[in-house]
Short mmCIF file of C-alpha atoms in Angstrom, two decimals:
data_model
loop_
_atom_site.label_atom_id
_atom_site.label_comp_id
_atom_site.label_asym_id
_atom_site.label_seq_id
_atom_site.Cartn_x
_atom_site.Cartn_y
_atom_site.Cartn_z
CA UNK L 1 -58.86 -83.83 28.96
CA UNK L 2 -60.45 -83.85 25.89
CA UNK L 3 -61.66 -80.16 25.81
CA UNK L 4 -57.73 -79.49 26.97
CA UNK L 5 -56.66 -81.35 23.44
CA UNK L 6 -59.95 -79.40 22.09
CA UNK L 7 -58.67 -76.07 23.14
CA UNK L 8 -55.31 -76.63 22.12
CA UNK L 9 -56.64 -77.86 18.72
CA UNK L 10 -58.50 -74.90 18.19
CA UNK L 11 -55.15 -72.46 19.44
CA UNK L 12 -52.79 -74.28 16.99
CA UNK L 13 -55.31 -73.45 14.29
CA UNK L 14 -56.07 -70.27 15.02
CA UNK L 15 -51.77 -69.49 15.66
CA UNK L 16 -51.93 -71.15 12.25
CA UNK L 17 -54.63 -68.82 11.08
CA UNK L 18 -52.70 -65.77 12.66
CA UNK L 19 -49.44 -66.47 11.07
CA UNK L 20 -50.57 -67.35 7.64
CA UNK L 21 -53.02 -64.08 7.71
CA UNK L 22 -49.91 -61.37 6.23
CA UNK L 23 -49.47 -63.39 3.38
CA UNK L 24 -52.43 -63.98 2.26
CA UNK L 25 -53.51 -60.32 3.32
CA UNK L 26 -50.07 -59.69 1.09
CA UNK L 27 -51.36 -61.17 -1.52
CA UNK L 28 -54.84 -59.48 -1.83
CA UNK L 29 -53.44 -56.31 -1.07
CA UNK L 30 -51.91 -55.77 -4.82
CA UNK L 31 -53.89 -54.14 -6.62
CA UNK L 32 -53.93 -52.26 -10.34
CA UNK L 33 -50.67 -52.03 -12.30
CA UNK L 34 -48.81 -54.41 -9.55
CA UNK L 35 -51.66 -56.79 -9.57
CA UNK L 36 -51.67 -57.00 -13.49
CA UNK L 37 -48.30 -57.47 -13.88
CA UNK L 38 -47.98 -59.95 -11.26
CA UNK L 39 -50.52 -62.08 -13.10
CA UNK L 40 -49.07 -61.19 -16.39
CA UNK L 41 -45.49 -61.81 -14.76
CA UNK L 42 -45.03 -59.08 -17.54
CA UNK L 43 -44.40 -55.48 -17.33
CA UNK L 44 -45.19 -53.21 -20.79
CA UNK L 45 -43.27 -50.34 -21.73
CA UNK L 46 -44.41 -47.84 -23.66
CA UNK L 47 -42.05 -46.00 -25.69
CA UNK L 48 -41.17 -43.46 -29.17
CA UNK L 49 -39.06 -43.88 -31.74
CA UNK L 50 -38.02 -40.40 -32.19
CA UNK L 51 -38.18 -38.70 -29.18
CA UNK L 52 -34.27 -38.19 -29.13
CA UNK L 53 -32.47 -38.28 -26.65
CA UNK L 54 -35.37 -39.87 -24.44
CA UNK L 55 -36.85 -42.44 -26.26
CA UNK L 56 -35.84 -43.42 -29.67
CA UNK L 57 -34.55 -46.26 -32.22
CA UNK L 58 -30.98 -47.03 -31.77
CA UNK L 59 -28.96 -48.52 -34.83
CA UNK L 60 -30.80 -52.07 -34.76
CA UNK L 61 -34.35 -50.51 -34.53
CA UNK L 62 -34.77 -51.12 -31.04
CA UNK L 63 -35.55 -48.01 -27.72
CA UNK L 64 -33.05 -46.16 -26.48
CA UNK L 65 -32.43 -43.37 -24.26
CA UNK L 66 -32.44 -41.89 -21.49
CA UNK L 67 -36.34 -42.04 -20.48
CA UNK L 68 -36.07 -46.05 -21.27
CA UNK L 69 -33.06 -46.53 -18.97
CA UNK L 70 -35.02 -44.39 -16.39
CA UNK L 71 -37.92 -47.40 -17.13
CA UNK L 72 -35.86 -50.21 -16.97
CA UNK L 73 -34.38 -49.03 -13.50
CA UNK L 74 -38.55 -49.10 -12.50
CA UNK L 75 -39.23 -52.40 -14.35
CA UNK L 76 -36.10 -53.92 -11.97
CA UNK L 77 -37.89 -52.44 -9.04
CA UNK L 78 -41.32 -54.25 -9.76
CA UNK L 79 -39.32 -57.47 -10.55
CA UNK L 80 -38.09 -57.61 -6.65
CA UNK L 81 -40.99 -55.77 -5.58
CA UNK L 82 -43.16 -58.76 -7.00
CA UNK L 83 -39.90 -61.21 -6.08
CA UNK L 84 -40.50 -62.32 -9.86
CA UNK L 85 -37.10 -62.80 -11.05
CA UNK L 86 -37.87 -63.98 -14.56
CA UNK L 87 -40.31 -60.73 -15.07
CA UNK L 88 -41.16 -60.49 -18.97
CA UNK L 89 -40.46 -57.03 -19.96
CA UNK L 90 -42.84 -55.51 -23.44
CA UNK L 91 -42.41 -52.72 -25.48
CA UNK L 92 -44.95 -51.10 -27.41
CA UNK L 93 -44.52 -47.83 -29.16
CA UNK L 94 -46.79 -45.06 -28.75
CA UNK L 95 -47.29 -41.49 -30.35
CA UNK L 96 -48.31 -38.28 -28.72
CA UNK L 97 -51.49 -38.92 -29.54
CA UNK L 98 -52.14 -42.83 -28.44
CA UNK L 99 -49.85 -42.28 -25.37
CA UNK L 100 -52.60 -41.76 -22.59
CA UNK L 101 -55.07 -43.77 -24.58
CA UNK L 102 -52.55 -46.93 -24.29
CA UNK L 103 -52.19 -45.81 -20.64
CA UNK L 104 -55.76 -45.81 -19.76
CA UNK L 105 -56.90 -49.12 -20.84
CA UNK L 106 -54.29 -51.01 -19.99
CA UNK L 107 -52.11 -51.88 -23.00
CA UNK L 108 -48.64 -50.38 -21.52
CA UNK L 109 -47.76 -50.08 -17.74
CA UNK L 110 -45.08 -46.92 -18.12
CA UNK L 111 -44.87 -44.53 -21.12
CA UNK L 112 -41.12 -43.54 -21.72
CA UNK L 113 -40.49 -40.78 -23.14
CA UNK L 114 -40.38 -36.58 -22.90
CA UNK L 115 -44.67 -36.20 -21.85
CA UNK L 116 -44.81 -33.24 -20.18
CA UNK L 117 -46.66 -33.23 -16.79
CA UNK L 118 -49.02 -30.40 -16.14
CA UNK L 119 -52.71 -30.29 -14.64
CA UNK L 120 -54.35 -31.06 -17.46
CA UNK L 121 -52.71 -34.00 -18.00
CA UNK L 122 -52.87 -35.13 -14.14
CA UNK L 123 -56.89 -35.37 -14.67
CA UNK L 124 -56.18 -38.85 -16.90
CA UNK L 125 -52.86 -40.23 -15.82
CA UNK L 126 -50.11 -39.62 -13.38
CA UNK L 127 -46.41 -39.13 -13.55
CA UNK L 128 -43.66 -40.17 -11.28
CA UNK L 129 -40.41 -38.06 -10.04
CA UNK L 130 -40.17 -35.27 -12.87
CA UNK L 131 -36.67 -36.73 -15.16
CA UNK L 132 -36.49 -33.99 -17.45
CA UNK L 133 -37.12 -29.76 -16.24
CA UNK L 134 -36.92 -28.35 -20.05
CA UNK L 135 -37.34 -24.66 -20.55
CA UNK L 136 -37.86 -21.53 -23.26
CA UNK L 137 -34.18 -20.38 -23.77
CA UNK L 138 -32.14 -19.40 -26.88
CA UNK L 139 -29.76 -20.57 -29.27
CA UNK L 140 -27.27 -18.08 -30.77
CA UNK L 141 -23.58 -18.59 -32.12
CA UNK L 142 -21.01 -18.09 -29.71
CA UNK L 143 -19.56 -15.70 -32.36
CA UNK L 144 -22.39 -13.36 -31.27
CA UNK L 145 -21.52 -13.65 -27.69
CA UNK L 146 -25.01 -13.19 -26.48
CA UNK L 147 -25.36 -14.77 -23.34
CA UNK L 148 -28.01 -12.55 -21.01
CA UNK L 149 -31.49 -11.77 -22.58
CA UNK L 150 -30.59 -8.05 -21.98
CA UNK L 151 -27.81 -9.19 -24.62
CA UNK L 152 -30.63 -9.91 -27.41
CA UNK L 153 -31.45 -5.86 -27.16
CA UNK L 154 -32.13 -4.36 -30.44
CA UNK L 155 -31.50 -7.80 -32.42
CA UNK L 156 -33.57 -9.34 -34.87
CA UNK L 157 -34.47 -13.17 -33.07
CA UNK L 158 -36.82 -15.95 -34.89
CA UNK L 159 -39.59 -18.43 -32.57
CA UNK L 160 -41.69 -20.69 -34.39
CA UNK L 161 -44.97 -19.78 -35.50
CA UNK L 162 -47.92 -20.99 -32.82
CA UNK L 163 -45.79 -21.63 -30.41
CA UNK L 164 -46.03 -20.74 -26.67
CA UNK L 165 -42.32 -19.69 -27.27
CA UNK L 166 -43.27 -17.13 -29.33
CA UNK L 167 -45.50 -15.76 -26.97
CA UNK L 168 -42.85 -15.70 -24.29
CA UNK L 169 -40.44 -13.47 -26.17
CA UNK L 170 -43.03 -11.08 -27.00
CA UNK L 171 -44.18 -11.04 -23.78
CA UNK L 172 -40.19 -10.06 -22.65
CA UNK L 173 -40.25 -8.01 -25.47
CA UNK L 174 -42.89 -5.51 -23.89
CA UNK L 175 -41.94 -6.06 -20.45
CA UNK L 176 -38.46 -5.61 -20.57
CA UNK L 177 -38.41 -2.85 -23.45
CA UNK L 178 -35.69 -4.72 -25.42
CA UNK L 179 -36.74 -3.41 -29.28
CA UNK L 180 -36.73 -6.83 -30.40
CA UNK L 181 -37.87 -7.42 -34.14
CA UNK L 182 -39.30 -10.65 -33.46
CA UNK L 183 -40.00 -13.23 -36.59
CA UNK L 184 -42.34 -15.98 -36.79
CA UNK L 185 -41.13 -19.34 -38.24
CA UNK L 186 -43.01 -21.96 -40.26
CA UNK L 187 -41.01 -24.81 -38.20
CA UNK L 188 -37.90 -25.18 -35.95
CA UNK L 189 -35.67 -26.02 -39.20
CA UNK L 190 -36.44 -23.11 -40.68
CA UNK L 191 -35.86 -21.00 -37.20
CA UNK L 192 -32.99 -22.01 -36.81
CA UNK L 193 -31.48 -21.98 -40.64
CA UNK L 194 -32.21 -18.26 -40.09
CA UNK L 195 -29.70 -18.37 -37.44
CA UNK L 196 -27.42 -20.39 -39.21
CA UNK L 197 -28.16 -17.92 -42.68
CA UNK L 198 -27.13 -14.91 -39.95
CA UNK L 199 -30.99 -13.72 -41.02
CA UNK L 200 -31.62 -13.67 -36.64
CA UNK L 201 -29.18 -13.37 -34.06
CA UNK L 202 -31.21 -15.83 -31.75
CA UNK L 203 -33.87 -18.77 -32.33
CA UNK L 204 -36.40 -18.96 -28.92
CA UNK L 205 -37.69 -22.61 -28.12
CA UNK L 206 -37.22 -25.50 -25.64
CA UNK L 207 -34.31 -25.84 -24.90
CA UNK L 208 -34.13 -29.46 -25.13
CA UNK L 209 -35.13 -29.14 -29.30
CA UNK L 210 -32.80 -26.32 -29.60
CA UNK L 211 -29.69 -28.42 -27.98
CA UNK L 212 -30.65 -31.44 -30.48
CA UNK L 213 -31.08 -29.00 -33.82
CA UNK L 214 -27.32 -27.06 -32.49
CA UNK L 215 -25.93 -31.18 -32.73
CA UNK L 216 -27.23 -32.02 -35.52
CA UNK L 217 -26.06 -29.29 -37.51
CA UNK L 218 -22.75 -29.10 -39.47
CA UNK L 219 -21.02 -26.47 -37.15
CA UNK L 220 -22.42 -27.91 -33.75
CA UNK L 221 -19.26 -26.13 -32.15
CA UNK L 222 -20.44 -22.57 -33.66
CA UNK L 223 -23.62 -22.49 -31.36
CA UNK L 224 -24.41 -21.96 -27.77
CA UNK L 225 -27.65 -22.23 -25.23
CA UNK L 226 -28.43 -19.31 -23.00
CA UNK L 227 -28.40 -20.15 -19.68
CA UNK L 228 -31.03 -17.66 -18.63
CA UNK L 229 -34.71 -19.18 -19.10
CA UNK L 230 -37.80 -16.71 -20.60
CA UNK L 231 -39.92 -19.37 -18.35
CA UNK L 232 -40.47 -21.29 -15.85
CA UNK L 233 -39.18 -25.17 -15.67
CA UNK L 234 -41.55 -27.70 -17.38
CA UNK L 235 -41.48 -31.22 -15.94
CA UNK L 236 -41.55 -34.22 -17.78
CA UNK L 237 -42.12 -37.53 -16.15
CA UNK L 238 -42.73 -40.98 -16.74
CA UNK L 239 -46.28 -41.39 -17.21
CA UNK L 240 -48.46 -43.93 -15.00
CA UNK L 241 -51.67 -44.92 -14.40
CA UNK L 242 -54.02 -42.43 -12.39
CA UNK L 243 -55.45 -43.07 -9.28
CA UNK L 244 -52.84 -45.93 -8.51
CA UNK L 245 -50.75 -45.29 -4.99
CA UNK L 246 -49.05 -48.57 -4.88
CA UNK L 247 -47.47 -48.73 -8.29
CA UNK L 248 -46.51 -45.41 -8.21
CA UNK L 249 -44.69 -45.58 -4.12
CA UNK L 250 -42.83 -48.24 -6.30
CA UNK L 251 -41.40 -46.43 -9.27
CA UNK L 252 -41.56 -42.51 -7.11
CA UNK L 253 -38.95 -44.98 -4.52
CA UNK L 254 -37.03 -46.23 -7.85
CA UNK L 255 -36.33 -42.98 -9.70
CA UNK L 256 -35.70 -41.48 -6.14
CA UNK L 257 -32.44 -43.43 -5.53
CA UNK L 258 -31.49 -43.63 -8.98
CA UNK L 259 -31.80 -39.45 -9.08
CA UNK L 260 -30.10 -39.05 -5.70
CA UNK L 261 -27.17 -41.32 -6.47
CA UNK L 262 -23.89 -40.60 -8.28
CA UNK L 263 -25.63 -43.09 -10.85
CA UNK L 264 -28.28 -40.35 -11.78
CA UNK L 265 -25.83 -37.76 -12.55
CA UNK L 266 -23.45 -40.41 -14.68
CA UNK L 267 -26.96 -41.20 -16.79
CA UNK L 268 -28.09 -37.46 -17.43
CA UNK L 269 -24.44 -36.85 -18.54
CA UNK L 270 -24.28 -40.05 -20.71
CA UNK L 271 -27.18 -38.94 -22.65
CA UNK L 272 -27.54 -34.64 -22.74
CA UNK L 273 -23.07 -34.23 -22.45
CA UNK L 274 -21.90 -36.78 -24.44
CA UNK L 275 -22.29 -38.53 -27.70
CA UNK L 276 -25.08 -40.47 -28.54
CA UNK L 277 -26.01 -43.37 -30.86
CA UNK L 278 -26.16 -43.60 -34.00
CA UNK L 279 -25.35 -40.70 -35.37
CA UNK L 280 -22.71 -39.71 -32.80
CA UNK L 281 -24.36 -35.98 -32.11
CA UNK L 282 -23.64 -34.49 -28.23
CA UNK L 283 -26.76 -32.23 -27.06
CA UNK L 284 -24.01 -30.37 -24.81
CA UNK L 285 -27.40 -29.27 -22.44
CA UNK L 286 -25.47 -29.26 -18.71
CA UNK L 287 -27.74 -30.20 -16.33
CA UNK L 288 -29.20 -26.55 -15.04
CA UNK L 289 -29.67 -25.13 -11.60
CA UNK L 290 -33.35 -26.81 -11.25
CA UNK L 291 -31.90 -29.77 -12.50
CA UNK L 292 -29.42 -30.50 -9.49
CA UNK L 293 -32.27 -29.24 -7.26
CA UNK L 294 -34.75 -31.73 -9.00
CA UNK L 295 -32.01 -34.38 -8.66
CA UNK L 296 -31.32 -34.10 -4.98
CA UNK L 297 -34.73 -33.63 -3.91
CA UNK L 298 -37.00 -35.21 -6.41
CA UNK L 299 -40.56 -34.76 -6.76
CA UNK L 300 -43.65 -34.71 -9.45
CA UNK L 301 -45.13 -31.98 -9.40
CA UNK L 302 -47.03 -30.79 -12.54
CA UNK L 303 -46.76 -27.03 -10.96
CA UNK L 304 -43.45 -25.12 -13.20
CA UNK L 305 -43.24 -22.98 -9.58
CA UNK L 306 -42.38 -25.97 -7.23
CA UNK L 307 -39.11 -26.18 -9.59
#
């Protein structure tokens, strides 16, 4: 009788054992960014404070933009992911050039802002579904009514100096025999003041800078973008920490539905087809062809030919 009460001693415990074993095998599975920020019960953003319209400082000094409500939509995801309702959520700012440091050791959990993902960069951190696909296009007036590439035949355009822009149109230059007098710019305010100035008929750059220079200008009406692209797509992507699957399942899941919901389109429009704090400009940058692709089947690749 007493090994009967023995044996069902040791069954209870080990049913015990058995039941209690996912959540404490729960709990040791986090690891990296979740584990950090589930001690922390804090999440750190990193973000710019001119990277317009991604990441920048609205009226009252504090981020904006469309990359940070792209982060916040993550940060909410980690909050019930971790079932921490009261989840502290940091900002730090970064630059270009502290951006992957910051990432690397620790200091910020997601950088926020327009980081372009390529190979290179993929050796020291990783991205999550691409929120941006900028490319080399044009800026003209409308006026002009140049809308193909073949349009820019025989016409004087402007890149900036150093530039892989620059390259591009020469390249297109040669290839497609278009007698292009091509001139180099010390910056992008003096590129496109020679459009303005009627000194080129076209300024060559992303098209991202080229929508915000059009909108910030006193005419923003007088300009267009070409549609057509002298390259391929370049991704940018919230940046994460390498090497760390679980974190990024988390915010790759996040952006995911955000991108393929009606939500996703109604927050590209709010910030690249409307007007924007605080100065009230409207980039007027549609969202292109790869665009709609990008946001009904996302991905993060750092390859421009997946796009």
């Amino acid at each position: 009788m007493q090994s009967d009460i023995a044996r069902r001693g040791v069954a209870a415990a080990l049913g015990l054992t058995l039941a209690l074993a996912p959540m404490s095998l729960r709990a040791e599975e986090l690891t990296g960014t979740l584990k950090k920020v589930k001690d922390a019960n804090a999440i750190v953003i990193g973000y710019r404070d001119a990277s317009v319209p991604f990441s920048y400082l609205g009226a009252d000094q504090k981020p904006i933009g469309y990359a940070m409500d792209i982060c916040y939509k993550i940060a909410d995801a980690v909050k019930a992911k971790l079932n921490l309702p009261n989840l502290e959520v940091k900002l730090n700012p970064v630059t270009s050039a502290t951006r992957i440091p910051l990432m690397a050791n620790g200091t910020i959990d997601l950088e926020c802002g327009s980081t372009t993902n390529n190979a290179e960069r993929e050796k020291q951190v990783w991205f999550t579904n691409s929120h941006f696909l900028t490319a080399t296009r044009y800026v003209s007036k409308k006026s002009a009514n140049l809308h193909t590439i073949e349009d820019l035949k025989g016409k004087t355009v402007v890149s900036t100096s150093g530039t892989t822009n620059i390259k591009q149109i020469n390249e297109a230059n040669t290839e497609r025999k278009l007698g292009l007098t091509i001139l180099p710019a010390k910056d992008h305010a003096e590129a496109f003041l020679m459009v303005e100035t009627g000194r080129a008929a076209a300024f060559v750059m992303d098209d991202v800078l080229l929508a915000s220079l059009a909108a910030s200008s006193k005419d923003p009406s007088a300009y267009e973008i070409s549609t057509e692209a002298l390259s391929k797509p370049e991704p940018y992507g919230i940046m994460l920490r390498k090497d760390d699957t679980e974190f990024k399942k988390v915010a790759d899941d996040a952006t995911a539905k955000l991108y393929t919901s009606p939500e996703g389109k109604a927050l590209y429009d709010k910030w690249f087809t409307k007007t924007i704090p605080p100065r009230n400009i409207n980039l007027n940058l549609p969202m292109s062809a790869e665009m709609k692709k990008q946001f009904t089947t996302p991905i993060s690749s750092p390859d421009p030919a997946a796009y």
